Structure formats: C-alpha cells, structure tokens
C-alpha cells in the first residue's frame, strides 16, 4: 500500500520516496489505520503502509526498520493491539522517530495495547498516541509536525489546518 502521488507540496515531487512508514501488526488494524493514511494523503505526504508483525514476521519487521532511513523515511508510525510490542521492536532498530498507535479492542478494550506501547523502559522511546482512531489521526498529524520542522510549506499547511479546525469549532451552534 503506497501513496507517492497525491502531492500538492512543491517541496516534495512525485519521485520522492516515502517520508513516513506506516506499519501495523495485522490487516485487522487497517480499518483504524486508514485514518492515518487519509491525513497523510490530505497533506500530500509520501508514505508506505504495510502489515508487519513483531511476533509473526520478526525478520521482515527488522529488515523494514533497518532499511527505513536509507530509503528516505523520517518517521515510522507503528500500530498494534493486545501485547502490542511492534512499536517498541521497531524503535529498537532505528533512531528515526517512532510513533505508536495502540489498537482498540481485544481482551482489555485497548488498555492492554496502550500500556504495551507506552511503557517503554528508558533509552528507547516510542511516542505513543491515544487508543484507536483518534490516535491514528494524531499520529499522522504529529509525523507532519516533525516533518514540517524543515519544510516551511508543510508548516504553512499545518497552521492552515489548525486555523480551519478553530473556525469549525467557533462556527458550532448548539441550537
Ligand atoms: C496484533 O494482534 C495486531 O496488531 C492486531 O491488533 C492483533 C490481532 O491480530 P489478528 O488476530 O486480527 O491478526 O498483533
């Protein structure tokens, strides 16, 4: 699952390799993680989405992560549910920022995923977002904020997004 084409941003051309890698432990996570893809698309960020499991495809997960930086990725978003160790394993094999999205559901309705993702011992950080779809959206927005540190046009897009969100809230009527 790749998107390298929906780019409005002149700083990123069609030949740009994926800047953001989005991995998830199972295809069952995709319904949630489409929210991440949608936001990245909205901002024209080249990205690559892939199912990779820390326990079912450990070698491939390490291979993907070890080569991410040389393939141009600047942020990896990792989503998993249950004993959600994917983001931690990915973070162990790269120094580029890793954002974890805990999936909702399973035995503890996402609390298991949240704690598994967020409670990294010191030294190997995973920036953990909220459970489920809100976390999936925010992971994309945080990745965009990281990328926008060195991309003024993207920063402008992000500020524009925030301004529109504010306008939408201020236009709400309770009648
Ligand atoms: C995790 O186990 C996945 O991230 C998924 O959230 C969960 C269940 O996976 P499936 O049994 O639906 O494949 O590894």
GROMACS .gro file of C-alpha atoms and ligand atoms in nm:
model
  189
    1UNK     CA    1   0.000   0.000   0.000
    2UNK     CA    2   0.182   0.308  -0.119
    3UNK     CA    3   0.100   0.664  -0.195
    4UNK     CA    4   0.360   0.878  -0.361
    5UNK     CA    5   0.133   1.068  -0.594
    6UNK     CA    6  -0.104   1.295  -0.404
    7UNK     CA    7   0.141   1.580  -0.354
    8UNK     CA    8   0.040   1.944  -0.359
    9UNK     CA    9   0.359   2.036  -0.185
   10UNK     CA   10   0.626   2.177  -0.413
   11UNK     CA   11   0.891   2.064  -0.165
   12UNK     CA   12   0.802   1.703  -0.245
   13UNK     CA   13   0.797   1.579  -0.602
   14UNK     CA   14   0.647   1.262  -0.745
   15UNK     CA   15   0.983   1.089  -0.737
   16UNK     CA   16   1.012   1.146  -0.363
   17UNK     CA   17   1.039   0.819  -0.172
   18UNK     CA   18   0.808   0.761   0.128
   19UNK     CA   19   0.883   1.001   0.413
   20UNK     CA   20   0.657   0.815   0.656
   21UNK     CA   21   0.636   0.442   0.707
   22UNK     CA   22   0.309   0.312   0.849
   23UNK     CA   23   0.324  -0.044   0.981
   24UNK     CA   24   0.058  -0.244   1.161
   25UNK     CA   25   0.054  -0.586   1.319
   26UNK     CA   26  -0.243  -0.721   1.126
   27UNK     CA   27  -0.474  -0.635   0.840
   28UNK     CA   28  -0.742  -0.614   1.109
   29UNK     CA   29  -0.572  -0.287   1.218
   30UNK     CA   30  -0.619  -0.132   0.873
   31UNK     CA   31  -0.972  -0.005   0.932
   32UNK     CA   32  -0.830   0.215   1.207
   33UNK     CA   33  -0.504   0.297   1.035
   34UNK     CA   34  -0.679   0.418   0.721
   35UNK     CA   35  -0.734   0.732   0.928
   36UNK     CA   36  -0.357   0.780   0.934
   37UNK     CA   37  -0.333   0.721   0.560
   38UNK     CA   38  -0.614   0.970   0.497
   39UNK     CA   39  -0.444   1.251   0.689
   40UNK     CA   40  -0.109   1.184   0.521
   41UNK     CA   41  -0.289   1.192   0.186
   42UNK     CA   42  -0.462   1.517   0.281
   43UNK     CA   43  -0.123   1.680   0.341
   44UNK     CA   44   0.036   1.519   0.036
   45UNK     CA   45   0.293   1.325   0.236
   46UNK     CA   46   0.452   1.032   0.051
   47UNK     CA   47   0.411   0.725   0.265
   48UNK     CA   48   0.418   0.348   0.265
   49UNK     CA   49   0.165   0.136   0.456
   50UNK     CA   50   0.246  -0.226   0.536
   51UNK     CA   51   0.137  -0.515   0.756
   52UNK     CA   52   0.433  -0.632   0.965
   53UNK     CA   53   0.412  -0.824   1.287
   54UNK     CA   54   0.676  -0.821   1.559
   55UNK     CA   55   0.598  -1.179   1.652
   56UNK     CA   56   0.467  -1.329   1.327
   57UNK     CA   57   0.717  -1.169   1.088
   58UNK     CA   58   1.005  -1.068   1.316
   59UNK     CA   59   1.279  -1.085   1.049
   60UNK     CA   60   1.083  -0.879   0.798
   61UNK     CA   61   0.998  -0.623   1.065
   62UNK     CA   62   1.366  -0.576   1.147
   63UNK     CA   63   1.462  -0.564   0.779
   64UNK     CA   64   1.197  -0.298   0.706
   65UNK     CA   65   1.310  -0.090   1.001
   66UNK     CA   66   1.685  -0.120   0.946
   67UNK     CA   67   1.650   0.000   0.585
   68UNK     CA   68   1.389   0.270   0.653
   69UNK     CA   69   1.631   0.557   0.698
   70UNK     CA   70   1.837   0.480   0.388
   71UNK     CA   71   1.510   0.459   0.192
   72UNK     CA   72   1.431   0.818   0.296
   73UNK     CA   73   1.185   0.762   0.580
   74UNK     CA   74   1.195   1.024   0.854
   75UNK     CA   75   0.916   0.893   1.077
   76UNK     CA   76   0.766   0.548   1.136
   77UNK     CA   77   0.415   0.501   1.271
   78UNK     CA   78   0.358   0.156   1.424
   79UNK     CA   79   0.015   0.028   1.525
   80UNK     CA   80  -0.063  -0.291   1.714
   81UNK     CA   81  -0.314  -0.440   1.954
   82UNK     CA   82  -0.304  -0.667   2.257
   83UNK     CA   83   0.054  -0.733   2.370
   84UNK     CA   84   0.148  -0.453   2.136
   85UNK     CA   85   0.526  -0.473   2.106
   86UNK     CA   86   0.556  -0.371   1.738
   87UNK     CA   87   0.639  -0.004   1.802
   88UNK     CA   88   0.899  -0.097   2.064
   89UNK     CA   89   1.066  -0.352   1.837
   90UNK     CA   90   1.072  -0.101   1.551
   91UNK     CA   91   1.217   0.166   1.781
   92UNK     CA   92   1.489  -0.076   1.888
   93UNK     CA   93   1.620  -0.092   1.530
   94UNK     CA   94   1.619   0.273   1.423
   95UNK     CA   95   1.687   0.619   1.561
   96UNK     CA   96   1.425   0.792   1.345
   97UNK     CA   97   1.117   0.889   1.550
   98UNK     CA   98   0.871   0.604   1.610
   99UNK     CA   99   0.510   0.686   1.691
  100UNK     CA  100   0.297   0.411   1.842
  101UNK     CA  101  -0.078   0.377   1.797
  102UNK     CA  102  -0.250   0.134   2.038
  103UNK     CA  103  -0.536  -0.053   1.874
  104UNK     CA  104  -0.875  -0.063   2.044
  105UNK     CA  105  -1.036  -0.396   2.125
  106UNK     CA  106  -0.906  -0.732   2.239
  107UNK     CA  107  -0.928  -0.852   2.599
  108UNK     CA  108  -0.895  -0.512   2.767
  109UNK     CA  109  -1.051  -0.290   2.500
  110UNK     CA  110  -0.722  -0.124   2.409
  111UNK     CA  111  -0.586  -0.063   2.758
  112UNK     CA  112  -0.355  -0.363   2.704
  113UNK     CA  113  -0.238  -0.213   2.373
  114UNK     CA  114  -0.188   0.129   2.531
  115UNK     CA  115   0.023   0.006   2.820
  116UNK     CA  116   0.225  -0.229   2.598
  117UNK     CA  117   0.307   0.059   2.365
  118UNK     CA  118   0.356   0.344   2.608
  119UNK     CA  119   0.551   0.175   2.887
  120UNK     CA  120   0.889   0.159   2.715
  121UNK     CA  121   1.179   0.133   2.956
  122UNK     CA  122   1.421   0.427   2.942
  123UNK     CA  123   1.659   0.456   2.649
  124UNK     CA  124   1.441   0.352   2.353
  125UNK     CA  125   1.149   0.593   2.314
  126UNK     CA  126   0.815   0.536   2.145
  127UNK     CA  127   0.598   0.846   2.115
  128UNK     CA  128   0.261   0.697   2.200
  129UNK     CA  129  -0.071   0.837   2.082
  130UNK     CA  130  -0.419   0.769   2.214
  131UNK     CA  131  -0.610   0.443   2.158
  132UNK     CA  132  -0.780   0.383   1.825
  133UNK     CA  133  -0.891   0.627   1.558
  134UNK     CA  134  -0.802   0.947   1.745
  135UNK     CA  135  -0.451   0.811   1.790
  136UNK     CA  136  -0.435   0.712   1.424
  137UNK     CA  137  -0.524   1.066   1.314
  138UNK     CA  138  -0.291   1.227   1.567
  139UNK     CA  139  -0.001   1.002   1.470
  140UNK     CA  140  -0.023   1.141   1.118
  141UNK     CA  141  -0.050   1.498   1.246
  142UNK     CA  142   0.249   1.451   1.476
  143UNK     CA  143   0.452   1.299   1.194
  144UNK     CA  144   0.360   1.601   0.982
  145UNK     CA  145   0.464   1.837   1.264
  146UNK     CA  146   0.803   1.660   1.281
  147UNK     CA  147   0.850   1.679   0.904
  148UNK     CA  148   0.742   2.044   0.899
  149UNK     CA  149   1.040   2.146   1.116
  150UNK     CA  150   1.246   2.153   0.799
  151UNK     CA  151   0.970   2.213   0.541
  152UNK     CA  152   0.819   2.564   0.555
  153UNK     CA  153   0.543   2.488   0.305
  154UNK     CA  154   0.430   2.189   0.511
  155UNK     CA  155   0.439   2.407   0.824
  156UNK     CA  156   0.209   2.651   0.646
  157UNK     CA  157  -0.030   2.366   0.561
  158UNK     CA  158  -0.031   2.252   0.923
  159UNK     CA  159  -0.104   2.602   1.051
  160UNK     CA  160  -0.382   2.629   0.794
  161UNK     CA  161  -0.530   2.300   0.916
  162UNK     CA  162  -0.526   2.428   1.276
  163UNK     CA  163  -0.689   2.755   1.170
  164UNK     CA  164  -0.968   2.570   0.989
  165UNK     CA  165  -1.023   2.346   1.293
  166UNK     CA  166  -1.058   2.657   1.510
  167UNK     CA  167  -1.301   2.813   1.264
  168UNK     CA  168  -1.507   2.494   1.259
  169UNK     CA  169  -1.533   2.490   1.637
  170UNK     CA  170  -1.620   2.859   1.659
  171UNK     CA  171  -1.892   2.811   1.398
  172UNK     CA  172  -2.064   2.536   1.601
  173UNK     CA  173  -2.417   2.611   1.707
  174UNK     CA  174  -2.599   2.428   1.985
  175UNK     CA  175  -2.947   2.526   1.861
  176LIG     C1  176  -0.168  -0.765   1.688
  176LIG     O1  177  -0.265  -0.854   1.725
  176LIG     C2  178  -0.225  -0.688   1.573
  176LIG     O2  179  -0.171  -0.560   1.571
  176LIG     C3  180  -0.372  -0.688   1.597
  176LIG     O3  181  -0.413  -0.564   1.655
  176LIG     C4  182  -0.390  -0.801   1.695
  176LIG     C5  183  -0.478  -0.914   1.643
  176LIG     O4  184  -0.437  -0.953   1.515
  176LIG     P1  185  -0.528  -1.050   1.427
  176LIG     O5  186  -0.553  -1.171   1.511
  176LIG     O6  187  -0.654  -0.974   1.396
  176LIG     O7  188  -0.447  -1.079   1.304
  176LIG     O8  189  -0.051  -0.827   1.652
   0.00000   0.00000   0.00000
